[in-house]
Coordinates of C-alpha atoms (C1' of nucleotides) in Angstrom, one line a residue:
Chain J
M1 CA -208.7 -154.2 -83.4
P2 CA -207.0 -150.8 -83.8
A3 CA -203.6 -151.7 -85.9
E4 CA -202.6 -148.1 -86.0
A5 CA -203.4 -147.2 -82.3
S6 CA -200.0 -146.0 -81.8
T7 CA -199.8 -143.7 -85.2
S8 CA -202.9 -142.1 -83.6
R9 CA -200.9 -139.1 -83.1
T10 CA -200.0 -137.9 -86.3
P11 CA -203.2 -138.3 -88.6
S12 CA -200.6 -138.7 -91.3
P13 CA -201.9 -140.0 -94.7
P14 CA -202.9 -143.6 -94.5
L15 CA -200.0 -145.6 -96.2
T16 CA -200.1 -148.1 -98.9
E17 CA -199.4 -151.6 -98.6
R18 CA -196.3 -151.4 -100.1
Q19 CA -195.2 -148.6 -97.5
E20 CA -196.8 -150.1 -94.6
A21 CA -194.4 -153.3 -95.5
R22 CA -191.1 -151.1 -96.0
R23 CA -192.3 -149.7 -92.3
R24 CA -192.2 -153.1 -91.4
R25 CA -189.1 -154.3 -92.7
I26 CA -187.0 -151.4 -91.4
L27 CA -188.6 -151.6 -88.0
H28 CA -187.6 -155.3 -87.9
A29 CA -184.1 -154.7 -89.5
S30 CA -183.8 -152.0 -86.4
A31 CA -184.6 -154.5 -84.0
Q32 CA -182.7 -157.2 -85.3
L33 CA -179.6 -155.0 -85.4
A34 CA -180.3 -153.7 -82.1
G35 CA -180.4 -157.3 -80.7
R36 CA -176.9 -157.7 -80.9
G37 CA -174.7 -154.7 -80.7
G38 CA -177.1 -152.5 -79.2
F39 CA -177.2 -148.8 -79.6
D40 CA -174.0 -148.6 -81.5
A41 CA -174.7 -151.9 -83.7
V42 CA -177.8 -149.8 -85.4
Q43 CA -176.1 -148.3 -88.1
M44 CA -178.6 -146.2 -90.5
R45 CA -176.5 -147.4 -93.6
E46 CA -177.3 -151.2 -92.4
V47 CA -180.8 -150.6 -91.3
A48 CA -181.5 -149.2 -95.0
E49 CA -179.5 -152.2 -96.5
S50 CA -181.0 -154.8 -94.4
S51 CA -184.5 -153.6 -95.0
Q52 CA -183.8 -153.0 -98.8
V53 CA -184.9 -149.7 -98.8
A54 CA -182.5 -146.7 -100.1
L55 CA -181.3 -144.6 -97.3
G56 CA -182.9 -141.6 -98.2
T57 CA -186.3 -143.3 -97.8
L58 CA -185.2 -144.7 -94.4
Y59 CA -184.9 -141.1 -93.4
R60 CA -188.2 -140.5 -94.9
Y61 CA -189.8 -142.8 -92.5
F62 CA -187.6 -142.2 -89.4
P63 CA -186.2 -138.7 -89.5
S64 CA -183.3 -139.7 -87.2
K65 CA -181.5 -142.9 -85.5
V66 CA -183.3 -141.9 -82.6
H67 CA -186.5 -141.2 -84.1
L68 CA -186.1 -145.0 -85.5
L69 CA -185.4 -146.5 -82.1
V70 CA -188.0 -144.7 -80.4
A71 CA -190.5 -146.1 -82.6
T72 CA -188.9 -149.7 -82.3
M73 CA -189.6 -149.6 -78.4
Q74 CA -193.2 -148.2 -79.2
D75 CA -193.4 -151.3 -81.5
Q76 CA -192.1 -153.9 -78.7
L77 CA -194.0 -152.0 -76.2
E78 CA -197.3 -152.9 -77.8
R79 CA -196.2 -156.4 -77.9
M80 CA -195.6 -156.5 -74.3
H81 CA -198.8 -155.1 -73.5
G82 CA -200.4 -157.4 -75.3
T83 CA -198.2 -160.0 -73.6
L84 CA -199.0 -158.7 -70.1
R85 CA -202.8 -158.5 -70.7
R86 CA -203.4 -162.1 -71.1
K87 CA -201.5 -163.0 -68.3
P88 CA -202.3 -160.3 -65.5
P89 CA -200.0 -160.2 -62.4
A90 CA -201.6 -162.0 -59.4
G91 CA -200.4 -159.9 -56.5
D92 CA -203.2 -158.8 -53.5
T93 CA -202.2 -155.4 -53.6
A94 CA -201.6 -152.6 -56.1
A95 CA -198.3 -152.2 -55.3
E96 CA -197.3 -156.3 -55.2
R97 CA -198.7 -156.5 -58.5
V98 CA -197.0 -153.2 -60.2
A99 CA -194.0 -154.6 -59.3
E100 CA -194.5 -157.9 -60.4
T101 CA -195.5 -156.6 -63.9
L102 CA -192.3 -154.4 -64.0
M103 CA -190.1 -157.2 -63.0
R104 CA -191.8 -159.7 -65.4
A105 CA -191.1 -156.5 -68.2
F106 CA -187.4 -156.4 -66.6
R107 CA -187.1 -160.1 -67.2
A108 CA -188.2 -159.7 -70.8
L109 CA -185.6 -157.1 -71.2
Q110 CA -182.6 -159.4 -69.8
R111 CA -183.5 -161.8 -72.7
E112 CA -182.5 -159.2 -75.2
P113 CA -180.2 -156.7 -73.1
H114 CA -178.7 -155.1 -76.3
L115 CA -182.3 -154.3 -77.4
A116 CA -182.9 -153.0 -74.5
D117 CA -179.9 -150.9 -74.4
A118 CA -180.5 -149.3 -78.0
M119 CA -184.2 -148.6 -76.9
V120 CA -183.5 -147.1 -73.5
R121 CA -180.6 -145.3 -74.8
A122 CA -182.2 -143.8 -77.4
L123 CA -185.0 -142.9 -75.3
T124 CA -183.2 -140.7 -72.6
F125 CA -181.2 -139.3 -75.2
A126 CA -184.1 -138.1 -77.3
D127 CA -184.0 -134.1 -77.7
R128 CA -187.1 -132.0 -78.3
S129 CA -187.8 -132.9 -81.7
V130 CA -188.5 -136.7 -80.8
S131 CA -190.9 -135.3 -77.7
P132 CA -194.0 -136.5 -79.0
E133 CA -192.9 -140.3 -79.9
V134 CA -191.5 -140.2 -76.8
D135 CA -194.5 -139.0 -75.0
Q136 CA -196.3 -141.6 -76.6
V137 CA -194.3 -144.3 -75.0
S138 CA -194.6 -143.1 -71.8
R139 CA -198.5 -142.9 -72.4
Q140 CA -198.1 -146.6 -73.3
T141 CA -196.1 -147.3 -69.9
T142 CA -198.7 -145.4 -67.8
A143 CA -201.4 -147.5 -69.0
I144 CA -199.7 -150.5 -68.2
I145 CA -199.1 -149.8 -64.8
L146 CA -202.7 -148.3 -64.4
D147 CA -203.7 -151.8 -65.6
A148 CA -201.7 -153.4 -63.0
M149 CA -202.9 -151.6 -60.3
G150 CA -206.5 -152.1 -61.4
L151 CA -207.6 -148.6 -61.4
D152 CA -210.0 -146.8 -64.0
D153 CA -209.5 -143.1 -63.0
P154 CA -206.8 -142.7 -60.5
T155 CA -206.4 -139.6 -58.4
P156 CA -204.0 -136.4 -59.3
E157 CA -201.9 -138.4 -56.5
Q158 CA -201.8 -141.5 -57.7
L159 CA -200.6 -140.3 -61.1
S160 CA -197.8 -138.5 -59.0
A161 CA -196.7 -141.7 -57.7
V162 CA -196.9 -143.7 -61.3
R163 CA -194.9 -141.0 -62.8
V164 CA -192.3 -141.6 -60.0
I165 CA -192.3 -144.9 -60.8
E166 CA -191.7 -144.5 -64.3
H167 CA -188.7 -142.4 -63.6
T168 CA -187.6 -144.9 -61.3
W169 CA -188.2 -147.8 -64.0
H170 CA -186.1 -145.8 -66.9
S171 CA -183.3 -144.7 -64.4
A172 CA -182.9 -148.1 -62.9
L173 CA -182.9 -149.8 -66.0
I174 CA -179.9 -147.4 -67.3
T175 CA -177.8 -148.0 -64.5
W176 CA -178.3 -151.8 -64.8
L177 CA -177.7 -151.3 -68.7
S178 CA -174.5 -149.6 -68.1
G179 CA -173.2 -152.2 -65.6
R180 CA -173.3 -149.7 -62.3
A181 CA -176.5 -151.8 -60.7
S182 CA -176.9 -155.4 -60.1
I183 CA -180.4 -157.2 -61.3
A184 CA -181.0 -157.8 -57.6
Q185 CA -180.6 -153.9 -57.1
V186 CA -183.0 -153.2 -59.5
K187 CA -185.7 -155.3 -58.4
I188 CA -185.1 -153.6 -55.0
D189 CA -185.4 -150.0 -56.3
I190 CA -188.6 -151.0 -58.1
E191 CA -190.1 -152.7 -54.9
T192 CA -189.1 -149.7 -53.1
V193 CA -190.9 -147.2 -55.4
C194 CA -193.5 -149.4 -55.6
R195 CA -194.5 -148.7 -52.1
L196 CA -195.4 -145.4 -52.8
I197 CA -198.8 -146.8 -54.6
D198 CA -199.7 -148.1 -51.0
L199 CA -199.0 -144.7 -49.5
T200 CA -201.3 -142.9 -52.2
T201 CA -203.8 -145.9 -52.3
P202 CA -205.4 -146.5 -49.0
E203 CA -205.9 -150.5 -49.2
R204 CA -209.2 -151.5 -48.2
Chain A
M1 CA -159.0 -128.5 -48.4
P2 CA -159.0 -131.7 -50.6
A3 CA -158.4 -129.9 -53.8
E4 CA -158.2 -133.4 -55.5
A5 CA -161.2 -134.9 -54.0
S6 CA -162.4 -136.4 -57.0
T7 CA -159.6 -137.4 -58.6
S8 CA -159.1 -140.0 -55.8
R9 CA -160.7 -142.6 -58.0
T10 CA -157.8 -142.9 -60.3
P11 CA -153.8 -142.2 -58.5
S12 CA -153.2 -141.0 -61.7
P13 CA -149.7 -139.4 -61.5
P14 CA -149.9 -136.0 -60.4
L15 CA -150.2 -132.6 -63.0
T16 CA -148.0 -130.4 -63.5
E17 CA -149.2 -126.8 -62.9
R18 CA -149.4 -126.4 -66.6
Q19 CA -151.5 -129.7 -67.2
E20 CA -153.7 -128.7 -64.3
A21 CA -154.2 -125.1 -66.0
R22 CA -154.9 -126.6 -69.5
R23 CA -157.4 -129.2 -67.6
R24 CA -159.0 -126.1 -66.2
R25 CA -159.5 -124.2 -69.5
I26 CA -160.4 -127.1 -71.1
L27 CA -163.3 -127.7 -68.5
H28 CA -164.4 -123.8 -68.3
A29 CA -164.6 -124.0 -72.2
S30 CA -166.8 -126.7 -72.0
A31 CA -168.9 -125.3 -69.6
Q32 CA -169.2 -122.4 -71.3
L33 CA -170.3 -123.7 -74.6
A34 CA -172.5 -126.1 -73.1
G35 CA -174.1 -122.7 -71.5
R36 CA -175.6 -121.7 -74.7
G37 CA -176.5 -124.7 -76.9
G38 CA -176.6 -127.5 -74.6
F39 CA -175.0 -131.0 -75.6
D40 CA -174.8 -130.5 -79.5
A41 CA -173.2 -126.9 -79.1
V42 CA -170.2 -128.7 -77.0
Q43 CA -167.9 -129.6 -80.4
M44 CA -164.7 -130.9 -79.6
R45 CA -163.2 -128.8 -82.2
E46 CA -164.6 -125.7 -80.5
V47 CA -163.4 -126.8 -77.2
A48 CA -160.2 -127.4 -78.2
E49 CA -160.0 -124.2 -80.0
S50 CA -161.3 -122.3 -77.2
S51 CA -159.3 -123.7 -74.6
Q52 CA -155.9 -123.3 -76.7
V53 CA -155.2 -127.0 -76.9
A54 CA -154.7 -129.6 -79.7
L55 CA -157.6 -131.6 -80.5
G56 CA -155.4 -134.8 -79.9
T57 CA -154.4 -133.4 -76.4
L58 CA -158.4 -132.8 -75.6
Y59 CA -158.6 -136.5 -76.1
R60 CA -155.6 -137.0 -73.9
Y61 CA -157.4 -135.4 -70.9
F62 CA -160.8 -136.8 -71.9
P63 CA -161.2 -139.8 -74.2
S64 CA -164.7 -139.0 -75.2
K65 CA -167.1 -136.0 -75.2
V66 CA -169.1 -137.7 -72.6
H67 CA -166.2 -138.1 -70.6
L68 CA -165.5 -134.7 -70.8
L69 CA -169.4 -133.7 -70.0
V70 CA -169.5 -135.9 -67.3
A71 CA -166.3 -134.3 -65.6
T72 CA -167.8 -131.0 -66.3
M73 CA -170.7 -132.2 -64.2
Q74 CA -168.6 -133.5 -61.3
D75 CA -167.2 -130.0 -61.3
Q76 CA -170.4 -128.2 -60.9
L77 CA -171.7 -130.8 -58.6
E78 CA -168.7 -130.2 -56.4
R79 CA -169.3 -126.4 -56.5
M80 CA -173.0 -126.9 -55.6
H81 CA -172.2 -129.0 -52.9
G82 CA -170.2 -126.5 -51.4
T83 CA -172.9 -123.8 -51.8
L84 CA -175.4 -126.4 -50.1
R85 CA -173.3 -126.8 -47.3
R86 CA -173.2 -123.0 -46.6
K87 CA -176.7 -122.8 -46.3
P88 CA -178.4 -126.1 -44.8
P89 CA -181.8 -126.5 -45.6
A90 CA -184.7 -125.8 -42.7
G91 CA -187.3 -128.2 -43.0
D92 CA -188.3 -130.2 -40.0
T93 CA -188.6 -133.5 -41.4
A94 CA -185.7 -135.3 -43.5
A95 CA -188.1 -135.8 -46.2
E96 CA -188.7 -131.7 -46.3
R97 CA -185.1 -131.0 -46.1
V98 CA -184.1 -133.8 -49.1
A99 CA -187.0 -131.8 -51.4
E100 CA -185.8 -128.6 -50.2
T101 CA -182.4 -129.5 -50.9
L102 CA -183.3 -130.9 -54.6
M103 CA -185.6 -127.9 -55.2
R104 CA -182.6 -125.6 -54.8
A105 CA -180.2 -127.5 -57.0
F106 CA -183.4 -127.7 -59.5
R107 CA -183.4 -123.6 -59.7
A108 CA -179.6 -123.4 -60.0
L109 CA -180.0 -125.4 -63.3
Q110 CA -182.9 -123.6 -64.4
R111 CA -180.6 -120.5 -64.5
E112 CA -178.6 -122.5 -67.2
P113 CA -180.8 -125.0 -68.8
H114 CA -178.5 -125.6 -71.8
L115 CA -175.5 -126.2 -69.3
A116 CA -177.9 -128.6 -67.7
D117 CA -179.1 -130.4 -71.0
A118 CA -175.7 -131.1 -71.8
M119 CA -174.5 -132.7 -68.5
V120 CA -177.7 -134.6 -67.9
R121 CA -178.0 -136.3 -71.5
A122 CA -174.2 -137.1 -71.1
L123 CA -174.9 -138.8 -67.8
T124 CA -177.7 -140.7 -69.1
F125 CA -176.2 -141.6 -72.4
A126 CA -172.7 -142.6 -71.0
D127 CA -172.1 -146.3 -71.7
R128 CA -170.0 -148.8 -69.6
S129 CA -166.8 -147.0 -70.6
V130 CA -167.8 -144.2 -68.6
S131 CA -169.0 -146.2 -65.5
P132 CA -166.5 -145.1 -63.2
E133 CA -167.0 -141.4 -63.8
V134 CA -170.7 -141.8 -63.7
D135 CA -170.4 -143.9 -60.5
Q136 CA -168.3 -140.6 -58.8
V137 CA -170.8 -138.0 -60.0
S138 CA -173.6 -140.4 -58.4
R139 CA -171.9 -141.0 -55.3
Q140 CA -171.3 -136.8 -54.8
T141 CA -175.4 -137.0 -55.3
T142 CA -175.8 -139.7 -52.7
A143 CA -173.6 -137.4 -50.4
I144 CA -175.8 -134.5 -51.0
I145 CA -178.9 -135.9 -50.6
L146 CA -177.7 -137.9 -47.1
D147 CA -176.4 -134.5 -46.0
A148 CA -179.9 -132.9 -46.5
M149 CA -181.4 -136.0 -44.5
G150 CA -178.7 -135.5 -41.6
L151 CA -178.0 -139.2 -41.8
D152 CA -174.5 -140.4 -40.6
D153 CA -174.9 -144.0 -41.0
P154 CA -178.3 -144.9 -43.0
T155 CA -180.0 -148.4 -43.0
P156 CA -180.1 -150.4 -45.9
E157 CA -183.6 -149.4 -46.9
Q158 CA -182.8 -145.7 -46.4
L159 CA -180.2 -146.5 -49.0
S160 CA -182.7 -148.0 -51.0
A161 CA -185.1 -144.7 -50.7
V162 CA -182.2 -142.6 -51.5
R163 CA -181.5 -144.3 -54.8
V164 CA -184.6 -144.3 -55.6
I165 CA -184.9 -140.5 -55.1
E166 CA -181.9 -140.0 -57.4
H167 CA -183.6 -142.3 -60.2
T168 CA -186.6 -139.8 -59.9
W169 CA -184.6 -136.8 -60.0
H170 CA -182.5 -137.6 -63.1
S171 CA -185.2 -138.8 -65.0
A172 CA -187.3 -136.0 -64.2
L173 CA -184.8 -133.7 -65.0
I174 CA -184.9 -135.2 -68.6
T175 CA -188.6 -135.0 -68.7
W176 CA -188.2 -131.2 -67.8
L177 CA -185.3 -130.5 -70.3
S178 CA -186.8 -132.2 -73.0
G179 CA -190.1 -130.0 -72.4
R180 CA -192.3 -133.0 -71.7
A181 CA -193.1 -131.9 -68.0
S182 CA -193.4 -128.4 -66.6
I183 CA -191.2 -127.2 -63.6
A184 CA -194.2 -127.6 -61.6
Q185 CA -194.7 -131.0 -62.4
V186 CA -191.1 -131.8 -61.6
K187 CA -191.7 -130.0 -58.1
I188 CA -194.1 -132.1 -57.5
D189 CA -192.4 -135.7 -58.4
I190 CA -189.5 -134.8 -56.2
E191 CA -191.8 -134.2 -53.3
T192 CA -193.7 -137.4 -54.1
V193 CA -190.9 -139.5 -54.0
C194 CA -189.5 -137.6 -50.8
R195 CA -192.6 -139.1 -48.9
L196 CA -190.7 -142.5 -49.4
I197 CA -188.0 -141.1 -46.7
D198 CA -190.8 -140.7 -44.2
L199 CA -191.6 -144.6 -44.9
T200 CA -187.9 -145.8 -44.2
T201 CA -187.3 -143.1 -41.5
P202 CA -189.7 -143.3 -38.7
E203 CA -189.6 -139.7 -37.4
R204 CA -188.9 -139.3 -33.9
Chain Z
dC1 C1' -125.6 -128.0 -69.5
dG2 C1' -127.5 -132.2 -72.4
dC3 C1' -130.1 -136.0 -73.1
dT4 C1' -134.3 -138.9 -73.3
dA5 C1' -139.1 -139.8 -72.5
dA6 C1' -143.1 -138.1 -72.3
dT7 C1' -146.7 -134.7 -73.9
dC8 C1' -148.3 -131.2 -77.1
dT9 C1' -149.4 -129.4 -81.8
dA10 C1' -151.3 -129.1 -86.4
dG11 C1' -153.4 -131.6 -89.3
dA12 C1' -154.7 -135.3 -92.1
dA13 C1' -157.7 -139.5 -92.2
dC14 C1' -161.7 -142.2 -91.1
dA15 C1' -166.4 -143.3 -89.2
dA16 C1' -171.3 -142.9 -89.3
dG17 C1' -175.4 -139.6 -88.6
dT18 C1' -177.7 -136.6 -92.0
dT19 C1' -178.4 -134.0 -96.6
dT20 C1' -179.0 -133.4 -101.2
dC21 C1' -179.9 -134.5 -105.8
dA22 C1' -180.9 -136.3 -110.4
dG23 C1' -183.5 -139.6 -112.3
dA24 C1' -186.6 -143.8 -112.3
dC25 C1' -190.9 -145.8 -110.5
dT26 C1' -195.8 -145.5 -108.4
dT27 C1' -200.0 -143.8 -107.8
dG28 C1' -204.6 -141.3 -108.2
dA29 C1' -206.9 -138.6 -110.9
dT30 C1' -208.9 -137.9 -115.2
Chain X
dA1 C1' -204.2 -145.0 -121.1
dT2 C1' -201.9 -140.7 -119.9
dC3 C1' -199.9 -137.2 -116.8
dA4 C1' -198.7 -134.6 -113.0
dA5 C1' -197.5 -135.2 -108.1
dG6 C1' -195.4 -137.4 -105.0
dT7 C1' -192.1 -141.6 -104.0
dC8 C1' -187.9 -144.3 -104.1
dT9 C1' -183.2 -145.1 -105.5
dG10 C1' -178.2 -144.7 -105.7
dA11 C1' -174.7 -142.1 -105.0
dA12 C1' -172.1 -138.4 -103.1
dA13 C1' -171.6 -134.7 -100.4
dC14 C1' -171.3 -132.7 -95.8
dT15 C1' -170.8 -132.9 -90.3
dT16 C1' -168.8 -133.8 -86.6
dG17 C1' -166.9 -137.6 -83.0
dT18 C1' -162.5 -140.0 -83.0
dT19 C1' -158.1 -141.7 -84.3
dC20 C1' -153.6 -141.5 -85.9
dT21 C1' -148.9 -139.3 -87.5
dA22 C1' -144.8 -136.5 -88.0
dG23 C1' -142.2 -133.3 -85.9
dA24 C1' -141.9 -129.4 -82.1
dT25 C1' -141.8 -128.7 -77.1
dT26 C1' -141.2 -129.6 -72.2
dA27 C1' -140.0 -131.9 -67.8
dG28 C1' -137.0 -134.5 -65.2
dC29 C1' -132.7 -136.3 -64.8
dG30 C1' -127.4 -136.9 -64.3

DNA sequence: CGCTAATCTAGAACAAGTTTCAGACTTGAT
DNA sequence: ATCAAGTCTGAAACTTGTTCTAGATTAGCG
């Protein structure tokens, strides 16, 4: 199993065991603090203390709070992709399966709304310096959606549809997290956008 | 003309002339600083100095940097809605007109990418305390899209489509601003999502 | 005009992200 | 085992958003 699948971006020098452990402690502390309190509760000094690492070291591993939270999201996403793989969605059409998959992910986020807040806010607040990492998250999300569609090599049109679905997914999450949309509303939006798939994938 | 259309939310005590002038100076300084440098360049001390107002006063008018930038966005949006009204889009279908309108708005933003950055980042970073203002921006955007569609009372289905279009609009802007998507890509995404309108609005 | 409450100003103070630095500790190669 | 290079630590310093305070100014009113 590729334990460093997400690291494939930067062929950084392989970490020693203790370094790997530090990295893990940091991500764990980050997720923990985010879990209660959300974005604001993830304070770099606290993350450092909580993971038994000096502040300077924390910054060596993750060059900013946003980097840290985006990495936390990568971590969680991988976990989720694994879970989803184990129980694939059951719908008849691609649109149904994608909608089901996203709603499943949404329910998982609802169980940890503060964590969701921290990760999503970091993701959309990220500036250019975090582009590679954000891109990685985006690729991972795309992979999840394509998995649900059951497609191996999608057409450009289908890729557009997937991108739009991702846009909707992120933005709908934000409106929900900031209390401007209900859970029901997010559900409707997801179902609505998933109809685009039928438009580009003439179901046989 | 309803000069305080956007203020209708909070029936705050009417401002004196000098106060109105201060508010205007602040918004102007904010847009100016945002215009070069984007989100980070809008520093509250600089805004205060630049608009000849004490820091405490700035915070009395806008309780946070995000509030300030969202208000700046409201301001710009109103301007744009006026412009768009004067030259309505010419497409045959609702989908075409909406896409054309959004692309026109997009081109306007391209002329001031830093300003766009500041406003959009503030919008998506806003937490619950800014919900009313963000909601106001959202209503304004909805109004612009419905205008383009040429609809007076849309069906719930059409409203869903409009919401999804807004989601895509915001999120696509973000990917463009952070350099993860090209202008062409944004165009495709907008055109793709606008097809949803045809799905919910059987063109006669 | 003269008073009172509200508003504004200048500036200090505080909070959290980020940077920096000197010294201690690890690691990998010889 | 020893040394050089790289890493980690603890603590202070710096930046920018935000809050607070004491005193000046302004607005509305009798």
